[in-house]
Short mmCIF file of C-alpha atoms in Angstrom, two decimals:
data_model
loop_
_atom_site.label_atom_id
_atom_site.label_comp_id
_atom_site.label_asym_id
_atom_site.label_seq_id
_atom_site.Cartn_x
_atom_site.Cartn_y
_atom_site.Cartn_z
CA UNK A 265 29.81 13.01 -6.60
CA UNK A 266 30.49 10.72 -3.71
CA UNK A 267 27.68 8.82 -2.09
CA UNK A 268 29.30 9.55 1.26
CA UNK A 269 27.74 12.98 1.16
CA UNK A 270 24.33 11.30 1.40
CA UNK A 271 25.44 9.31 4.41
CA UNK A 272 26.41 12.53 6.10
CA UNK A 273 23.12 14.10 5.06
CA UNK A 274 21.07 11.24 6.47
CA UNK A 275 23.02 11.47 9.70
CA UNK A 276 22.44 15.21 9.95
CA UNK A 277 18.73 14.76 9.28
CA UNK A 278 18.45 12.18 12.07
CA UNK A 279 20.10 14.59 14.50
CA UNK A 280 17.52 17.20 13.56
CA UNK A 281 14.78 14.73 14.40
CA UNK A 282 16.52 14.03 17.70
CA UNK A 283 16.52 17.71 18.50
CA UNK A 284 12.80 17.87 17.72
CA UNK A 285 12.14 15.12 20.23
CA UNK A 286 14.39 16.75 22.83
CA UNK A 287 12.62 20.09 22.29
CA UNK A 288 9.26 18.45 22.87
CA UNK A 289 10.53 16.83 26.06
CA UNK A 290 11.83 20.17 27.28
CA UNK A 291 8.64 22.01 26.38
CA UNK A 292 6.81 19.50 28.58
CA UNK A 293 9.18 19.65 31.52
CA UNK A 294 6.28 20.99 33.62
CA UNK A 295 3.46 18.95 32.12
CA UNK A 296 1.95 16.76 34.82
CA UNK A 297 2.17 13.05 34.03
CA UNK A 298 4.22 13.62 30.87
CA UNK A 299 6.48 10.78 29.72
CA UNK A 300 9.60 11.64 27.76
CA UNK A 301 10.33 10.26 24.31
CA UNK A 302 13.53 8.71 23.09
CA UNK A 303 14.81 7.90 19.61
CA UNK A 304 16.78 4.95 18.33
CA UNK A 305 18.80 5.30 15.17
CA UNK A 306 19.22 2.48 12.73
CA UNK A 307 21.30 2.04 9.64
CA UNK A 308 19.32 1.90 6.48
CA UNK A 309 21.51 -0.53 4.61
CA UNK A 310 22.08 -3.51 6.78
CA UNK A 311 25.50 -5.11 7.11
CA UNK A 312 24.47 -8.03 4.96
CA UNK A 313 24.01 -5.78 1.99
CA UNK A 314 27.38 -4.14 2.26
CA UNK A 315 29.38 -5.17 -0.74
CA UNK A 316 32.66 -4.14 -2.22
CA UNK A 317 31.00 -1.52 -4.37
CA UNK A 318 29.00 0.01 -1.56
CA UNK A 319 31.50 -0.37 1.21
CA UNK A 320 31.28 2.37 3.80
CA UNK A 321 27.94 3.50 2.53
CA UNK A 322 25.69 3.54 5.49
CA UNK A 323 22.69 5.74 5.71
CA UNK A 324 21.19 6.17 9.11
CA UNK A 325 17.69 7.09 10.02
CA UNK A 326 15.44 7.14 13.01
CA UNK A 327 14.37 3.59 13.58
CA UNK A 328 12.08 3.84 16.49
CA UNK A 329 10.65 6.23 18.96
CA UNK A 330 9.86 4.90 22.34
CA UNK A 331 8.34 6.45 25.39
CA UNK A 332 10.12 6.20 28.70
CA UNK A 333 7.30 5.31 31.07
CA UNK A 334 9.44 5.82 34.15
CA UNK A 335 7.63 7.41 37.06
CA UNK A 336 8.08 11.13 37.63
CA UNK A 337 8.56 12.62 41.07
CA UNK A 338 5.50 13.33 43.19
CA UNK A 339 4.52 16.82 44.09
CA UNK A 340 2.17 17.59 46.96
CA UNK A 341 -0.59 19.98 45.99
CA UNK A 342 -3.07 19.48 48.81
CA UNK A 343 -5.88 19.60 46.27
CA UNK A 344 -8.43 16.86 47.02
CA UNK A 345 -8.97 15.79 43.45
CA UNK A 346 -5.31 15.55 42.48
CA UNK A 347 -4.27 11.92 42.17
CA UNK A 348 -0.95 10.26 41.47
CA UNK A 349 -0.39 6.58 40.74
CA UNK A 350 2.48 5.07 42.67
CA UNK A 351 3.42 2.20 40.39
CA UNK A 352 2.48 1.13 36.89
CA UNK A 353 -0.86 1.72 35.23
CA UNK A 354 -3.01 4.50 33.90
CA UNK A 355 -6.26 6.26 34.61
CA UNK A 356 -8.79 5.69 31.85
CA UNK A 357 -10.74 8.57 30.34
CA UNK A 358 -13.59 8.76 27.87
CA UNK A 359 -12.84 11.01 24.89
CA UNK A 360 -15.03 11.66 21.85
CA UNK A 361 -12.59 9.43 19.91
CA UNK A 362 -12.88 6.56 22.35
CA UNK A 363 -11.17 5.55 25.53
CA UNK A 364 -7.67 6.75 26.30
CA UNK A 365 -5.17 6.39 29.12
CA UNK A 366 -3.43 9.07 31.11
CA UNK A 367 -1.15 9.49 34.10
CA UNK A 368 -2.26 13.10 34.45
CA UNK A 369 -4.28 13.05 37.66
CA UNK A 370 -5.22 16.71 37.93
CA UNK A 371 -8.92 16.00 38.01
CA UNK A 372 -11.84 18.27 38.81
CA UNK A 373 -15.61 18.16 38.89
CA UNK A 374 -17.66 19.59 36.07
CA UNK A 375 -21.02 21.29 36.56
CA UNK A 376 -22.80 17.91 36.68
CA UNK A 377 -20.50 16.67 39.43
CA UNK A 378 -18.67 14.27 37.09
CA UNK A 379 -14.95 13.73 37.63
CA UNK A 380 -13.13 15.03 34.54
CA UNK A 381 -9.58 15.75 33.37
CA UNK A 382 -8.25 19.25 32.81
CA UNK A 383 -9.35 18.93 29.18
CA UNK A 384 -12.87 17.98 30.35
CA UNK A 385 -12.83 14.25 29.51
CA UNK A 386 -14.77 12.10 32.02
CA UNK A 387 -12.72 9.67 34.08
CA UNK A 388 -13.75 6.01 33.69
CA UNK A 389 -13.97 4.56 37.19
CA UNK A 390 -14.64 1.03 38.35
CA UNK A 391 -18.31 1.43 37.43
CA UNK A 392 -18.27 3.88 34.54
CA UNK A 393 -18.19 7.67 35.03
CA UNK A 394 -17.51 8.91 38.54
CA UNK A 395 -20.12 11.25 39.98
CA UNK A 396 -19.44 13.01 43.24
CA UNK A 397 -21.64 15.17 45.46
CA UNK A 398 -18.76 17.62 46.00
CA UNK A 399 -14.98 17.79 45.92
CA UNK A 400 -14.73 17.28 49.65
CA UNK A 401 -14.01 13.55 49.53
CA UNK A 402 -11.34 11.17 50.70
CA UNK A 403 -9.81 8.83 48.15
CA UNK A 404 -7.97 5.89 49.65
CA UNK A 405 -4.95 4.11 48.18
CA UNK A 406 -7.00 1.51 46.37
CA UNK A 407 -9.16 4.16 44.70
CA UNK A 408 -12.34 4.00 46.77
CA UNK A 409 -13.92 7.42 47.23
CA UNK A 410 -15.30 8.12 50.68
CA UNK A 411 -17.77 10.83 51.59
CA UNK A 412 -17.96 10.73 55.38
CA UNK A 413 -18.54 7.04 56.11
CA UNK A 414 -19.97 5.99 52.77
CA UNK A 415 -18.24 4.87 49.59
CA UNK A 416 -19.56 7.06 46.78
CA UNK A 417 -17.42 5.81 43.91
CA UNK A 418 -14.27 4.09 42.88
CA UNK A 419 -11.34 5.15 40.71
CA UNK A 420 -9.84 2.40 38.60
CA UNK A 421 -6.25 1.99 37.44
CA UNK A 422 -5.54 -0.04 34.33
CA UNK A 423 -2.32 -1.65 33.28
CA UNK A 424 -1.60 -2.14 29.58
CA UNK A 425 0.31 -5.23 28.45
CA UNK A 426 2.78 -3.29 26.34
CA UNK A 427 2.76 0.46 27.02
CA UNK A 428 5.03 0.95 23.98
CA UNK A 429 2.06 0.12 21.77
CA UNK A 430 0.30 3.21 23.01
CA UNK A 431 0.38 6.30 20.89
CA UNK A 432 0.58 9.75 22.34
CA UNK A 433 -2.45 11.80 21.50
CA UNK A 434 -1.63 15.15 23.09
CA UNK A 435 -3.58 16.49 26.09
CA UNK A 436 -1.59 14.05 28.22
CA UNK A 437 -3.39 11.11 26.64
CA UNK A 438 -2.15 7.75 25.43
CA UNK A 439 -4.35 5.74 23.10
CA UNK A 440 -4.11 2.24 21.72
CA UNK A 441 -4.31 1.99 17.93
CA UNK A 442 -5.75 -1.49 18.31
CA UNK A 443 -7.49 -2.81 21.40
CA UNK A 444 -4.65 -3.24 23.84
CA UNK A 445 -4.73 -6.02 26.38
CA UNK A 446 -5.57 -4.17 29.57
CA UNK A 447 -6.02 -5.42 33.08
CA UNK A 448 -7.36 -3.60 36.09
CA UNK A 449 -4.76 -3.20 38.77
CA UNK A 450 -6.22 -4.98 41.78
CA UNK A 451 -4.49 -2.96 44.47
CA UNK A 452 -3.29 0.30 42.97
CA UNK A 453 -1.41 2.67 45.19
CA UNK A 454 -3.02 6.06 44.71
CA UNK A 455 -1.85 9.20 46.40
CA UNK A 456 -4.52 11.82 47.01
CA UNK A 457 -3.46 15.46 46.96
CA UNK A 458 -0.37 14.67 44.90
CA UNK A 459 0.53 14.98 41.26
CA UNK A 460 3.11 13.07 39.25
CA UNK A 461 5.55 15.48 37.64
CA UNK A 462 6.88 15.07 34.15
CA UNK A 463 9.70 12.50 34.06
CA UNK A 464 11.83 14.78 31.89
CA UNK A 465 15.26 15.41 33.37
CA UNK A 466 16.47 18.75 31.99
CA UNK A 467 20.11 17.83 32.55
CA UNK A 468 19.83 14.66 30.53
CA UNK A 469 18.01 16.46 27.72
CA UNK A 470 20.61 19.19 27.77
CA UNK A 471 23.39 16.64 27.30
CA UNK A 472 21.45 15.05 24.49
CA UNK A 473 20.91 18.41 22.87
CA UNK A 474 24.62 19.22 22.96
CA UNK A 475 25.42 15.77 21.62
CA UNK A 476 22.94 16.21 18.76
CA UNK A 477 24.29 19.64 17.97
CA UNK A 478 27.93 18.54 17.91
CA UNK A 479 27.14 15.50 15.78
CA UNK A 480 25.19 17.71 13.46
CA UNK A 481 28.13 20.08 13.28
CA UNK A 482 30.52 17.29 12.39
CA UNK A 483 28.20 15.95 9.73
CA UNK A 484 27.64 19.35 8.12
CA UNK A 485 31.41 19.79 8.16
CA UNK A 486 31.68 16.48 6.32
CA UNK A 487 29.18 17.70 3.75
CA UNK A 488 31.19 20.88 3.36
CA UNK A 489 34.39 18.87 2.86
CA UNK A 490 32.75 16.90 0.10
CA UNK A 491 31.73 20.17 -1.47
CA UNK A 492 35.27 21.50 -1.40
CA UNK A 493 36.70 18.25 -2.65
CA UNK A 494 34.21 18.32 -5.45
CA UNK A 495 35.33 21.81 -6.29
CA UNK A 496 38.97 20.79 -6.56
CA UNK A 497 38.25 17.86 -8.76
CA UNK A 498 35.40 15.48 -9.30
CA UNK A 499 36.85 12.73 -7.18
CA UNK A 500 34.02 10.34 -7.52
CA UNK A 501 33.49 7.53 -5.16
CA UNK A 502 35.26 7.52 -1.85
CA UNK A 503 36.20 4.33 -0.07
CA UNK B 186 14.44 21.86 12.06
CA UNK B 187 12.12 24.78 12.24
CA UNK B 188 9.78 22.42 14.07
CA UNK B 189 12.06 22.24 17.10
CA UNK B 190 12.28 26.04 17.17
CA UNK B 191 8.52 26.32 17.50
CA UNK B 192 8.29 23.40 19.88
CA UNK B 193 10.73 25.03 22.28
CA UNK B 194 8.89 28.33 21.87
CA UNK B 195 5.65 26.70 23.09
CA UNK B 196 7.59 25.59 26.14
CA UNK B 197 8.73 29.13 26.82
CA UNK B 198 5.19 30.47 26.39
CA UNK B 199 3.89 27.86 28.82
CA UNK B 200 6.49 28.77 31.43
CA UNK B 201 5.70 32.44 30.98
CA UNK B 202 2.06 31.75 31.81
CA UNK B 203 3.20 29.70 34.80
CA UNK B 204 5.22 32.68 35.97
CA UNK B 205 2.22 35.00 35.50
CA UNK B 206 0.12 32.73 37.70
CA UNK B 207 2.82 32.46 40.37
CA UNK B 208 3.32 36.24 40.38
CA UNK B 209 -0.38 36.79 40.94
CA UNK B 210 -0.39 34.26 43.77
CA UNK B 211 2.56 36.00 45.41
CA UNK B 212 1.01 39.43 44.93
CA UNK B 213 -2.02 38.19 46.86
CA UNK B 214 -0.16 36.48 49.67
CA UNK B 215 -1.78 38.88 52.16
CA UNK B 216 -5.21 39.13 50.53
CA UNK B 217 -7.88 37.83 52.90
CA UNK B 218 -9.82 34.89 51.48
CA UNK B 219 -7.66 34.71 48.35
CA UNK B 220 -7.43 31.32 46.67
CA UNK B 221 -4.29 30.51 44.74
CA UNK B 222 -4.33 29.41 41.13
CA UNK B 223 -2.38 26.71 39.40
CA UNK B 224 -1.64 26.37 35.70
CA UNK B 225 -2.05 22.88 34.26
CA UNK B 226 -0.08 22.02 31.14
CA UNK B 227 -0.60 19.41 28.49
CA UNK B 228 1.38 18.14 25.54
CA UNK B 229 0.35 19.34 22.11
CA UNK B 230 -0.45 17.22 19.07
CA UNK B 231 1.92 14.57 17.78
CA UNK B 232 2.95 14.30 14.14
CA UNK B 233 3.29 10.75 12.92
CA UNK B 234 6.24 10.35 10.57
CA UNK B 235 6.15 6.56 10.61
CA UNK B 236 3.02 4.77 11.67
CA UNK B 237 3.21 1.87 14.08
CA UNK B 238 2.24 -1.47 12.60
CA UNK B 239 3.51 -0.79 9.06
CA UNK B 240 5.76 -3.36 7.49
CA UNK B 241 9.48 -2.86 7.32
CA UNK B 242 11.65 -3.94 4.37
CA UNK B 243 12.12 -7.49 5.48
CA UNK B 244 8.46 -8.00 6.25
CA UNK B 245 8.51 -7.39 9.98
CA UNK B 246 6.00 -5.13 11.55
CA UNK B 247 7.37 -1.90 12.93
CA UNK B 248 6.49 -2.27 16.62
CA UNK B 249 6.38 1.41 17.43
CA UNK B 250 6.18 4.20 14.95
CA UNK B 251 7.79 7.59 15.09
CA UNK B 252 5.76 10.35 16.59
CA UNK B 253 7.16 13.78 17.13
CA UNK B 254 5.41 16.01 19.61
CA UNK B 255 4.90 19.68 18.92
CA UNK B 256 5.32 21.10 22.40
CA UNK B 257 3.21 22.07 25.35
CA UNK B 258 0.26 24.33 26.05
CA UNK B 259 -1.72 25.49 29.01
CA UNK B 260 -4.82 23.37 29.53
CA UNK B 261 -6.33 25.28 32.42
CA UNK B 262 -5.62 27.72 35.18
CA UNK B 263 -7.43 26.27 38.13
CA UNK B 264 -8.23 27.88 41.44
CA UNK B 265 -7.27 25.73 44.42
CA UNK B 266 -9.84 25.95 47.18
CA UNK B 267 -7.89 24.72 50.16
CA UNK B 268 -8.62 26.66 53.32
CA UNK B 269 -6.27 29.45 54.29
CA UNK B 270 -5.02 29.98 57.82
CA UNK B 271 -7.39 31.77 60.17
CA UNK B 272 -6.09 34.97 61.69
CA UNK B 273 -7.62 36.40 64.81
CA UNK B 274 -8.43 40.07 64.36
CA UNK B 275 -10.81 40.67 67.26
CA UNK B 276 -12.94 42.81 64.98
CA UNK B 277 -16.69 42.08 65.41
CA UNK B 278 -17.37 42.31 61.70
CA UNK B 279 -14.61 39.99 60.56
CA UNK B 280 -15.98 36.54 59.81
CA UNK B 281 -14.15 33.46 58.59
CA UNK B 282 -15.78 30.36 57.14
CA UNK B 283 -14.52 27.13 58.66
CA UNK B 284 -15.26 24.76 55.84
CA UNK B 285 -17.06 25.01 52.54
CA UNK B 286 -19.13 27.88 51.28
CA UNK B 287 -19.06 31.47 50.17
CA UNK B 288 -20.65 34.68 51.36
CA UNK B 289 -23.21 36.01 48.90
CA UNK B 290 -22.74 39.63 47.91
CA UNK B 291 -25.04 41.88 45.89
CA UNK B 292 -23.22 43.79 43.19
CA UNK B 293 -24.35 47.28 42.08
CA UNK B 294 -25.76 45.81 38.83
CA UNK B 295 -28.04 43.49 40.81
CA UNK B 296 -26.00 40.39 40.05
CA UNK B 297 -24.91 38.13 42.88
CA UNK B 298 -21.25 37.37 43.42
CA UNK B 299 -19.49 35.19 45.97
CA UNK B 300 -16.53 35.70 48.26
CA UNK B 301 -14.54 33.98 50.99
CA UNK B 302 -13.24 37.30 52.27
CA UNK B 303 -15.20 38.05 55.42
CA UNK B 304 -13.77 41.48 56.19
CA UNK B 305 -17.12 43.23 56.43
CA UNK B 306 -17.77 46.86 57.31
CA UNK B 307 -20.80 48.88 58.28
CA UNK B 308 -21.95 51.47 55.76
CA UNK B 309 -23.79 54.76 56.37
CA UNK B 310 -27.18 53.05 56.63
CA UNK B 311 -25.91 50.30 58.95
CA UNK B 312 -25.75 47.56 56.31
CA UNK B 313 -23.00 44.95 56.46
CA UNK B 314 -20.95 45.52 53.31
CA UNK B 315 -17.67 44.38 51.76
CA UNK B 316 -14.69 46.70 51.58
CA UNK B 317 -16.04 47.91 48.24
CA UNK B 318 -19.43 48.71 49.76
CA UNK B 319 -21.34 45.78 48.26
CA UNK B 320 -24.01 44.61 50.70
CA UNK B 321 -24.11 41.06 52.07
CA UNK B 322 -27.10 39.08 50.82
CA UNK B 323 -29.55 38.61 52.58
CA UNK B 324 -29.00 42.09 53.95
CA UNK B 325 -28.06 42.57 57.58
CA UNK B 326 -28.83 46.05 58.92
CA UNK B 327 -27.23 46.87 62.25
CA UNK B 328 -29.34 49.29 64.30
CA UNK B 329 -27.68 52.53 65.29
CA UNK B 330 -28.12 52.00 69.00
CA UNK B 331 -26.44 48.58 68.96
CA UNK B 332 -23.61 48.33 71.45
CA UNK B 333 -22.40 44.82 70.73
CA UNK B 334 -22.70 42.43 67.87
CA UNK B 335 -22.37 38.69 68.06
CA UNK B 336 -22.45 36.26 65.18
CA UNK B 337 -22.96 32.61 66.03
CA UNK B 338 -21.43 29.63 64.25
CA UNK B 339 -24.68 29.00 62.42
CA UNK B 340 -24.93 32.54 61.11
CA UNK B 341 -27.42 34.16 63.52
CA UNK B 342 -26.58 37.84 63.96
CA UNK B 343 -27.48 39.11 67.44
CA UNK B 344 -27.14 42.67 68.68
CA UNK B 345 -27.33 44.07 72.16
CA UNK B 346 -29.22 47.33 72.03
CA UNK B 347 -28.34 50.20 74.27
CA UNK B 348 -29.88 49.65 77.68
CA UNK B 349 -31.18 46.14 76.98
CA UNK B 350 -29.80 43.02 78.62
CA UNK B 351 -31.21 40.49 76.14
CA UNK B 352 -29.82 40.14 72.61
CA UNK B 353 -32.03 40.66 69.56
CA UNK B 354 -31.58 38.60 66.42
CA UNK B 355 -31.51 40.95 63.44
CA UNK B 356 -30.85 38.42 60.71
CA UNK B 357 -29.00 35.34 59.53
CA UNK B 358 -25.90 35.13 57.39
CA UNK B 359 -26.31 32.51 54.69
CA UNK B 360 -23.65 30.65 52.77
CA UNK B 361 -23.60 29.32 49.24
CA UNK B 362 -21.83 26.25 47.89
CA UNK B 363 -21.13 25.01 44.37
CA UNK B 364 -20.56 21.48 43.13
CA UNK B 365 -17.41 22.68 41.36
CA UNK B 366 -15.96 25.81 43.00
CA UNK B 367 -12.93 25.52 40.69
CA UNK B 368 -15.27 26.52 37.86
CA UNK B 369 -16.12 29.89 39.38
CA UNK B 370 -14.92 32.95 37.53
CA UNK B 371 -12.69 35.32 39.49
CA UNK B 372 -13.47 38.95 38.74
CA UNK B 373 -11.03 40.57 41.14
CA UNK B 374 -11.85 42.34 44.41
CA UNK B 375 -12.02 38.90 46.04
CA UNK B 376 -15.24 38.23 44.15
CA UNK B 377 -16.25 35.17 42.17
CA UNK B 378 -19.09 34.68 39.72
CA UNK B 379 -21.19 31.64 38.92
CA UNK B 380 -20.47 30.00 35.54
CA UNK B 381 -21.98 27.04 33.70
CA UNK B 382 -18.95 25.02 34.86
CA UNK B 383 -19.39 25.81 38.55
CA UNK B 384 -22.86 24.37 38.79
CA UNK B 385 -25.85 26.18 40.30
CA UNK B 386 -25.47 27.92 43.66
CA UNK B 387 -26.93 26.12 46.67
CA UNK B 388 -27.83 28.38 49.59
CA UNK B 389 -27.83 27.14 53.14
CA UNK B 390 -27.30 27.74 56.83
CA UNK B 391 -23.71 27.77 58.11
CA UNK B 392 -22.69 24.72 60.09
CA UNK B 393 -25.24 22.47 58.43
CA UNK B 394 -24.54 19.59 56.06
CA UNK B 395 -21.87 20.68 53.61
CA UNK B 396 -21.68 24.28 54.82
CA UNK B 397 -18.84 25.58 56.93
CA UNK B 398 -19.40 27.15 60.34
CA UNK B 399 -18.69 30.84 60.90
CA UNK B 400 -15.98 32.19 63.18
CA UNK B 401 -16.50 35.76 64.31
CA UNK B 402 -13.42 37.90 64.91
CA UNK B 403 -11.33 35.87 62.49
CA UNK B 404 -10.27 36.36 58.90
CA UNK B 405 -9.27 33.63 56.49
CA UNK B 406 -5.83 34.39 55.13
CA UNK B 407 -4.75 33.68 51.60
CA UNK B 408 -3.95 30.00 50.97
CA UNK B 409 -0.78 30.97 49.12
CA UNK B 410 2.28 29.24 50.52
CA UNK B 411 5.31 31.42 49.85
CA UNK B 412 7.80 28.56 49.98
CA UNK B 413 5.79 26.57 47.47
CA UNK B 414 5.52 29.53 45.12
CA UNK B 415 9.21 30.26 45.50
CA UNK B 416 10.11 26.72 44.46
CA UNK B 417 7.61 26.99 41.61
CA UNK B 418 9.27 30.21 40.52
CA UNK B 419 12.74 28.67 40.48
CA UNK B 420 11.67 25.58 38.53
CA UNK B 421 9.71 27.77 36.12
CA UNK B 422 12.73 29.96 35.52
CA UNK B 423 14.93 26.94 34.90
CA UNK B 424 12.43 25.43 32.52
CA UNK B 425 12.19 28.73 30.68
CA UNK B 426 15.94 28.90 30.46
CA UNK B 427 16.42 25.41 29.11
CA UNK B 428 13.70 25.91 26.51
CA UNK B 429 15.48 29.04 25.35
CA UNK B 430 18.61 26.90 25.08
CA UNK B 431 16.73 24.54 22.79
CA UNK B 432 15.82 27.49 20.59
CA UNK B 433 19.43 28.62 20.60
CA UNK B 434 20.64 25.15 19.63
CA UNK B 435 18.11 24.92 16.81
CA UNK B 436 19.23 28.33 15.62
CA UNK B 437 22.90 27.34 15.69
CA UNK B 438 22.15 24.21 13.71
CA UNK B 439 20.26 26.29 11.17
CA UNK B 440 23.27 28.54 10.96
CA UNK B 441 25.51 25.57 10.17
CA UNK B 442 23.17 24.66 7.33
CA UNK B 443 23.35 28.19 6.02
CA UNK B 444 27.12 28.04 6.12
CA UNK B 445 27.11 24.96 3.88
CA UNK B 446 26.46 27.04 0.81
#
């Protein structure tokens, strides 16, 4: 049997993985602060190893996933504790598994008056957890929280050296596998009463989905051809 | 393959919940004191098929691994406590709260519940009650021979009795605040219950620190904004549609596989 059938198979498998990523992007088209994922394909046998015997044999696979950290559009909610970051950086939250980053600024107060995420993780402010007397506060662009004339807390925004090193953890969280070089953004631009929408563009994903499907179709057709050729006669190696 | 089917299905489920929330908001667009809800979504777990930091064939470190997400889910449906528009009704027993706080209402089972809907009525014994007949707490009993009723900003209820020129104070309306009103549990009929997440109720006098002032003859409308909900409905529908397309595509690809044999 020809080895070309395995090339086609590896290609088809990669397209399946692409569809999985696209599906996840689409499922999160309304998830606040969500960042879409992209896939890069790579050939498994590099050009250098192509020889006369294995000419044309080129298996492909998913080489890398990366997250597109582009900013989503802002949506006005009018809710006091909704925050969006205009620019790079993340909010930091304390989870049972350690600190994590998020762009999901739909915060609220828990029963103790601590600022938490929708999943209940405390937000790490400039001086540790943020405790507020009530939700009726004004948060200025740089993150200072005002209750009447007094500053009652400060939200901090952190920038990570290489956001691609962050892993997605679900719940809108990004976590660093190893301590990532982080720096506090000195003058973040926060928008109170706004939320950052998911940066998924349904149109783009749709095009990608069609592309993946058509490629998949072509590759399965190739597999089928090999099958029929094999039926006619064992042709052996192609190319 | 099957993974993308389920992933897209979680997206559809999430949008369905979004639609449920929007429908309820729209249904209550004319409910006095109603507070709209919003569904918050989060991404589900990620499966790691190639860990970051592992070595590739030629000894380089893989800079970023491959993680495939498994979809979305609803994290919370949160009530948004922005103030609704005040509508003048001219009715003596309609009261709106300008600011924070809730009216305290005694339920038939003796439990206290809280409401922003100030459309009060007088029952057979003269008590100020909600539309369902639950008395305001502390109770205000309006004497039978009262000709006029005035409620001040700070909650004092004064009545002018028949034949008397001077008003008599018959009670005070109190308000209650919570550190986290979003944690209150809605039980329908405009009523909310205390939960561990809402924090303990704090009673106080209207108009004082942290408590809103009262406005007699006004009702607080629902804070639902029809335009906003309409846009939400359209985007929800589109998101639902495109997720169903993802399911369809996955299905068609599966079909191609089946046709291989």
